[in-house]
Coordinates of N, CA and C in Angstrom, one line a residue:
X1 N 34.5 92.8 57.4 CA 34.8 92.8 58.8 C 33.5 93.2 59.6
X2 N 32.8 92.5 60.9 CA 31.7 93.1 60.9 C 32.5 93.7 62.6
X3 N 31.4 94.6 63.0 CA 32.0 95.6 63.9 C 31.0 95.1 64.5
X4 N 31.4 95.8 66.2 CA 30.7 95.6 67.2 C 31.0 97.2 67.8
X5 N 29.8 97.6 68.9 CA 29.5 98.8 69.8 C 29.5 98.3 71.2
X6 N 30.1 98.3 72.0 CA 29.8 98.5 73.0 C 29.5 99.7 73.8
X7 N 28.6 100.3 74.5 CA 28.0 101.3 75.2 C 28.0 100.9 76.3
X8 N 29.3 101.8 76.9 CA 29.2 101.5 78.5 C 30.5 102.7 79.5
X9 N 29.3 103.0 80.0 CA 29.6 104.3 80.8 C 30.9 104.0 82.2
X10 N 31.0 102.7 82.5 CA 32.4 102.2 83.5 C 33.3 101.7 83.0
X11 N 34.1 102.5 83.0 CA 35.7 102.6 82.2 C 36.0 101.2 82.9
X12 N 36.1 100.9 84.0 CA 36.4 99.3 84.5 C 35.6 98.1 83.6
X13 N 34.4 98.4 83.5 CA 34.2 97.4 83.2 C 34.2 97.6 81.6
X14 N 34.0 98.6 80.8 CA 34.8 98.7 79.2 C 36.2 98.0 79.2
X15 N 37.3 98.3 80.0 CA 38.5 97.6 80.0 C 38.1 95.8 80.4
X16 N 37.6 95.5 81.3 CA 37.4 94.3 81.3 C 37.0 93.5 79.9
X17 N 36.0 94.1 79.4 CA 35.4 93.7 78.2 C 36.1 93.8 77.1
X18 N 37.2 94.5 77.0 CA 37.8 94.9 75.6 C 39.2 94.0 75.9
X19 N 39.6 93.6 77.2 CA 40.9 92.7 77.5 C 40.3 91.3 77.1
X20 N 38.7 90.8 77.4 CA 38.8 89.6 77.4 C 38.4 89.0 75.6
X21 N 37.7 90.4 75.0 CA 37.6 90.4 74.1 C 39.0 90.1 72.8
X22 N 39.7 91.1 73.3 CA 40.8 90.8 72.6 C 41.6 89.1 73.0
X23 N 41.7 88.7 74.1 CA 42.2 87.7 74.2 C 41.0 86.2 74.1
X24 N 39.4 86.3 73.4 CA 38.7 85.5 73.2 C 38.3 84.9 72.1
X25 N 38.7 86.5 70.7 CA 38.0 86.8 69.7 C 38.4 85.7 68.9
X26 N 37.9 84.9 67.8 CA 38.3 84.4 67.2 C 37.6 84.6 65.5
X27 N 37.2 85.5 65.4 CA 36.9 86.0 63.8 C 37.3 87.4 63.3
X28 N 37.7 87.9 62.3 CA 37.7 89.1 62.5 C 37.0 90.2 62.7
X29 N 36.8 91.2 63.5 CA 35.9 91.7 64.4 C 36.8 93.1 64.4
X30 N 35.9 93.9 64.6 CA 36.4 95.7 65.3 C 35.7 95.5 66.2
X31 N 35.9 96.0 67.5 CA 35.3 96.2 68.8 C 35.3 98.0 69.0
X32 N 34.6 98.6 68.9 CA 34.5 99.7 69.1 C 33.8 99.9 70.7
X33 N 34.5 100.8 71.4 CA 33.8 100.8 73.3 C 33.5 102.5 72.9
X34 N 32.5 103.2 73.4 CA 31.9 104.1 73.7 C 31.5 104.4 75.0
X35 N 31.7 105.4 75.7 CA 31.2 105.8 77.1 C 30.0 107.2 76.5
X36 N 29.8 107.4 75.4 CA 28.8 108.6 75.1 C 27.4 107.8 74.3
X37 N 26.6 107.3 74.9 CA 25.2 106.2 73.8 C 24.8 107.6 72.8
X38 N 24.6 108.9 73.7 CA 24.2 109.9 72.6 C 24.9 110.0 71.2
X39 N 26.4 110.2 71.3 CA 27.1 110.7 70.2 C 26.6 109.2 68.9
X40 N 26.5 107.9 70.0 CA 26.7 106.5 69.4 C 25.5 106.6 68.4
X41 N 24.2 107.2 68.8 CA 23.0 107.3 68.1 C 23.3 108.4 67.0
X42 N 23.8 109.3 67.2 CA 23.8 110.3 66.4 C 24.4 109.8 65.1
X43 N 25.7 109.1 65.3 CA 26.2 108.6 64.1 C 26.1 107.4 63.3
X44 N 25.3 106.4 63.9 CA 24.0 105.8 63.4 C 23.2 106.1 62.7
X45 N 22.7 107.4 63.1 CA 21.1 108.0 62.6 C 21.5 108.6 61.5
X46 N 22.7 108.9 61.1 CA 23.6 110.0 60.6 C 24.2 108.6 59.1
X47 N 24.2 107.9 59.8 CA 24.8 106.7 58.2 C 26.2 106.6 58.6
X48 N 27.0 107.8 59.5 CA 28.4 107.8 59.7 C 28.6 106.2 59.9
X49 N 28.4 105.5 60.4 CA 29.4 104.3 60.9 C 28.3 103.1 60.8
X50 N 28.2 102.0 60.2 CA 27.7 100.7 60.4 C 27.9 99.7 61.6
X51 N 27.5 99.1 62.3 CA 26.9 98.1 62.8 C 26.7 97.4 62.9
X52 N 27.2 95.9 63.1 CA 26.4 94.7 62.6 C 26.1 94.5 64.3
X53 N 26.3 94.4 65.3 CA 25.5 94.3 66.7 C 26.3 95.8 67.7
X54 N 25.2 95.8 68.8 CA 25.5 97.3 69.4 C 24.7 96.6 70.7
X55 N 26.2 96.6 71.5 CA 25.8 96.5 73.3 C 25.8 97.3 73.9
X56 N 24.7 97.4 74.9 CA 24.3 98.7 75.4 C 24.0 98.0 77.0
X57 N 25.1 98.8 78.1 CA 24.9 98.7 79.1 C 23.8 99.2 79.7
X58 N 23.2 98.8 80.5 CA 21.6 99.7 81.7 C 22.2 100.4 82.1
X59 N 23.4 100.6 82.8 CA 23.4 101.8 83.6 C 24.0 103.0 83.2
X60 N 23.8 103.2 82.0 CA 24.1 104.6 81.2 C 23.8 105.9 82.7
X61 N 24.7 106.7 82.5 CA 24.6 107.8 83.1 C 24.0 108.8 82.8
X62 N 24.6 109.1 81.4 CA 24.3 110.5 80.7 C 22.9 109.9 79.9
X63 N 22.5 109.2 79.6 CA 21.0 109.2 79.0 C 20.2 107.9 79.3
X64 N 18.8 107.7 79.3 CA 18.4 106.7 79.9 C 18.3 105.6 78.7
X65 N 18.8 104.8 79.6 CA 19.1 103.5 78.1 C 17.5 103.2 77.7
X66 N 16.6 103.1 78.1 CA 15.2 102.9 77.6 C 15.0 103.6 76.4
X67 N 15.0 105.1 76.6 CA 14.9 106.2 75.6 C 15.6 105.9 74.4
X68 N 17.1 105.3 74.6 CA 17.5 105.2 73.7 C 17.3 104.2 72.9
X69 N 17.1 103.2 73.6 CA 16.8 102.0 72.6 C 15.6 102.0 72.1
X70 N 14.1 103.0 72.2 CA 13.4 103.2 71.2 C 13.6 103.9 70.2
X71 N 14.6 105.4 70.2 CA 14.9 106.1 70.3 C 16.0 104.9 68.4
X72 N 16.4 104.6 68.8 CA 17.4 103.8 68.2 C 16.6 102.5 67.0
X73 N 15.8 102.1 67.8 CA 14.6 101.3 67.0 C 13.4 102.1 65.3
X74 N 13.1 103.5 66.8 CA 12.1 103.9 66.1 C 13.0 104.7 64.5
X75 N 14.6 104.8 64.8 CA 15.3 106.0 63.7 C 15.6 104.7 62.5
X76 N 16.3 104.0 63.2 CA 16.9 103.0 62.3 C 16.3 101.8 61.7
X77 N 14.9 101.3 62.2 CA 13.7 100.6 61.6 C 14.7 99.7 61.2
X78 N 14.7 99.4 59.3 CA 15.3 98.2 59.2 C 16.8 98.4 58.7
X79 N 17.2 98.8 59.2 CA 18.6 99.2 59.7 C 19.5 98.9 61.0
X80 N 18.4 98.6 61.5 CA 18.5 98.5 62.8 C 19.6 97.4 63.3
X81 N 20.7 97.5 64.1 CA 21.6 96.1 64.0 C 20.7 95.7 65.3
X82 N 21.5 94.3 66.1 CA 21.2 93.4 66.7 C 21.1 94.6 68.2
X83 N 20.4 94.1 68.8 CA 20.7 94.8 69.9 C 20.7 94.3 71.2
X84 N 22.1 93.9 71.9 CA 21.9 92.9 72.9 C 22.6 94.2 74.2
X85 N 21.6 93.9 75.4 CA 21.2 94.9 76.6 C 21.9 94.1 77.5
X86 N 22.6 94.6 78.6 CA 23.5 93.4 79.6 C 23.0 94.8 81.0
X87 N 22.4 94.3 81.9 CA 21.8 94.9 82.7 C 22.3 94.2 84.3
X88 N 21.9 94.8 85.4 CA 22.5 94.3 86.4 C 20.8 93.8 87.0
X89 N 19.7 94.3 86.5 CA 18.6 93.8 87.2 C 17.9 92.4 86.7
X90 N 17.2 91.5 87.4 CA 16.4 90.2 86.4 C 15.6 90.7 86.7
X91 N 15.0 92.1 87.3 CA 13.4 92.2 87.5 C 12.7 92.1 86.0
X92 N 11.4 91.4 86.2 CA 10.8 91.5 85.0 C 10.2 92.7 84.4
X93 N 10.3 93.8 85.3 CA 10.0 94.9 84.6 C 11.0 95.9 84.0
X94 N 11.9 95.3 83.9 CA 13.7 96.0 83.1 C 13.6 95.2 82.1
X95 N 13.1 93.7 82.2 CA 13.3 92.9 80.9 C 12.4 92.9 80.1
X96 N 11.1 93.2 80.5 CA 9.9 93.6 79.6 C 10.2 95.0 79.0
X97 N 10.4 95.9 79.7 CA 10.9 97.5 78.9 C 12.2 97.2 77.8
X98 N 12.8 96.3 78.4 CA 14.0 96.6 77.0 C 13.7 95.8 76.1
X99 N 13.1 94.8 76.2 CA 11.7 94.0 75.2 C 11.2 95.1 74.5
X100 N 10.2 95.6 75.1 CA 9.2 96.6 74.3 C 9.9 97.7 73.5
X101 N 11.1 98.2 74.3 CA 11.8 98.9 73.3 C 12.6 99.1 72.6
X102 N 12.9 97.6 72.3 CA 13.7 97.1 71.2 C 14.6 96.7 71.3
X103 N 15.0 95.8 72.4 CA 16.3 94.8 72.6 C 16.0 93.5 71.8
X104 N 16.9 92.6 71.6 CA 17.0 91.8 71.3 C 17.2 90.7 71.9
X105 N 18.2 91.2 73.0 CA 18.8 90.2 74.0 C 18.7 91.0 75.0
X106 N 18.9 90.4 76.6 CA 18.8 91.2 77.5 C 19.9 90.2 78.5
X107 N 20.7 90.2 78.7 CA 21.7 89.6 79.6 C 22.2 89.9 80.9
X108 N 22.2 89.1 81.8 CA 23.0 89.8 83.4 C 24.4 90.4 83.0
X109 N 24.1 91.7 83.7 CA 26.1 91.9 83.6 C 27.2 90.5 84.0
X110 N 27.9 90.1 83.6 CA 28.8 89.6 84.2 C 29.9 90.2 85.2
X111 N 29.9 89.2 86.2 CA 30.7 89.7 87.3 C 32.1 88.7 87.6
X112 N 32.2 88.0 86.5 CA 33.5 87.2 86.2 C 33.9 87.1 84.7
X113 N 35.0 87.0 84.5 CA 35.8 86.8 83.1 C 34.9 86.3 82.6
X114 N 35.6 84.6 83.0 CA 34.8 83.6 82.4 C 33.5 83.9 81.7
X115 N 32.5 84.7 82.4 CA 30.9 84.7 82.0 C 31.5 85.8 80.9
X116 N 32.1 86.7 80.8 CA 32.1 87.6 79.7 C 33.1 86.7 78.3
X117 N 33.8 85.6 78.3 CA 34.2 84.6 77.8 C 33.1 84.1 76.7
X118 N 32.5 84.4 77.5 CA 30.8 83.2 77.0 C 30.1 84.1 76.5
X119 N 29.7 85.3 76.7 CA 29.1 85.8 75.9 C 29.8 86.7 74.7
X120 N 30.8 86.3 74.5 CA 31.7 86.6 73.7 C 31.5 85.4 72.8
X121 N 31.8 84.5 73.0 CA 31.9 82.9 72.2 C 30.2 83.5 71.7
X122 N 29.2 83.3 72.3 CA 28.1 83.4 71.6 C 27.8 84.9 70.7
X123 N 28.4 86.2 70.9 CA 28.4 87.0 70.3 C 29.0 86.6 68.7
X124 N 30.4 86.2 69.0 CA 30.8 85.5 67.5 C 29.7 84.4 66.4
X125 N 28.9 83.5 67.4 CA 28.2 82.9 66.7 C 27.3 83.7 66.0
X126 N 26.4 84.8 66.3 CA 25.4 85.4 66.0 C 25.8 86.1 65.3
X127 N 27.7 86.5 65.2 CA 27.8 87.5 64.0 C 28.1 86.5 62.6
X128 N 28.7 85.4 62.6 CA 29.1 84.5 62.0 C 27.9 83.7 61.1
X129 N 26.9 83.4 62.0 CA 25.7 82.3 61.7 C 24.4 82.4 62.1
X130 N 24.6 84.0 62.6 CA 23.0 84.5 62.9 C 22.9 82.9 63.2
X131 N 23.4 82.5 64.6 CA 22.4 82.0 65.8 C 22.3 82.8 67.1
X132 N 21.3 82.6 67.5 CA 20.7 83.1 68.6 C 21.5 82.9 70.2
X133 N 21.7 84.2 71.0 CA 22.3 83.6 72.1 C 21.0 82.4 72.5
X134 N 21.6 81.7 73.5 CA 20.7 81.0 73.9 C 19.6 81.1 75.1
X135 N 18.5 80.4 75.2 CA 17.9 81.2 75.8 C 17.8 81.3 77.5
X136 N 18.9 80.5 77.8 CA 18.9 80.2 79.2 C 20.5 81.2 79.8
X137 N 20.1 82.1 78.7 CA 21.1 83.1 79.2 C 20.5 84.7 78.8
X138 N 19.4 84.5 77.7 CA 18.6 85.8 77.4 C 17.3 86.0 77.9
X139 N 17.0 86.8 78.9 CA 16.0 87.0 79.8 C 14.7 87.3 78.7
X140 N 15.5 88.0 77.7 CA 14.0 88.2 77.2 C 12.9 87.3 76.4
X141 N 14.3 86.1 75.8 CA 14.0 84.6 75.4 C 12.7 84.1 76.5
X142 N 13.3 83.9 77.7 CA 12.7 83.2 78.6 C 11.4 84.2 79.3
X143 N 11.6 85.3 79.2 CA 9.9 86.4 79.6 C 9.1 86.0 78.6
X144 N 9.9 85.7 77.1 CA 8.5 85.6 76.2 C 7.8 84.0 76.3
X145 N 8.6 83.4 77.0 CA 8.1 81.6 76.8 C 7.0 82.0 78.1
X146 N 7.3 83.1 79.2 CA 6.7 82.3 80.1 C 5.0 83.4 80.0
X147 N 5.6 84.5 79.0 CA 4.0 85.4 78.8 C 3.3 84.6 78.1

């Protein structure tokens, strides 16, 4: 069964994601939601719990998602699961930092179902067939074509 992490500090929008999740999923999957990224690292770093991808909202409260995602890179090396970032900014200087510090994906939050539908459909592919979201939905895809 491969597991997922979600990291996200707005109980609204964790419930969004875990209702459409449950009503989208089509493989077997654990969805695990976290509102603590620290404890989430710890038990990572720690071997406690596996990972095959780990979503990490930008607007963490309690720690700055930058920190952690090197922070998470630099512990777990090749250990390291997928790491797809859903942010509310397209500036290129949020999408270059979560680049450099070790995202994988960097996605707009969604602000309708539907779009969380879809990155759900493509979440399953990448756990399924290691394919790549695509790139006209991953900022960091499209910062590296245009550096």
């Amino acid at each position: 069964m491969k597991t997922i992490i979600f990291i996200e500090s707005d109980k609204d929008d964790a419930k969004v994601f875990q209702e459409v999740f449950n009503q989208s999923k089509t493989i077997d999957c654990k969805l695990l939601i976290e509102d603590n990224a620290e404890e989430v690292f710890q038990l990572l770093s720690n071997g406690v719990i596996e990972v095959d991808l780990l979503v990490l909202d930008m607007s963490q409260r309690k720690i700055n998602p930058h920190c952690l995602l090197k922070k998470i890179k630099d512990d777990l090396k090749e250990d390291c699961p997928y790491i797809l970032v859903m942010g509310e900014s397209i500036a290129e200087l949020s999408v270059e930092s979560a680049y450099r510090e070790g995202a994988d994906c960097y996605l707009i939050k969604p602000e309708i179902t539907s779009r969380y539908q879809e990155i759900i459909y493509h979440l399953e592919n990448y756990l399924v067939e290691k394919k790549q979201i695509p790139a006209e939905l991953n900022l960091i895809d499209q910062h590296k074509n245009i550096a």
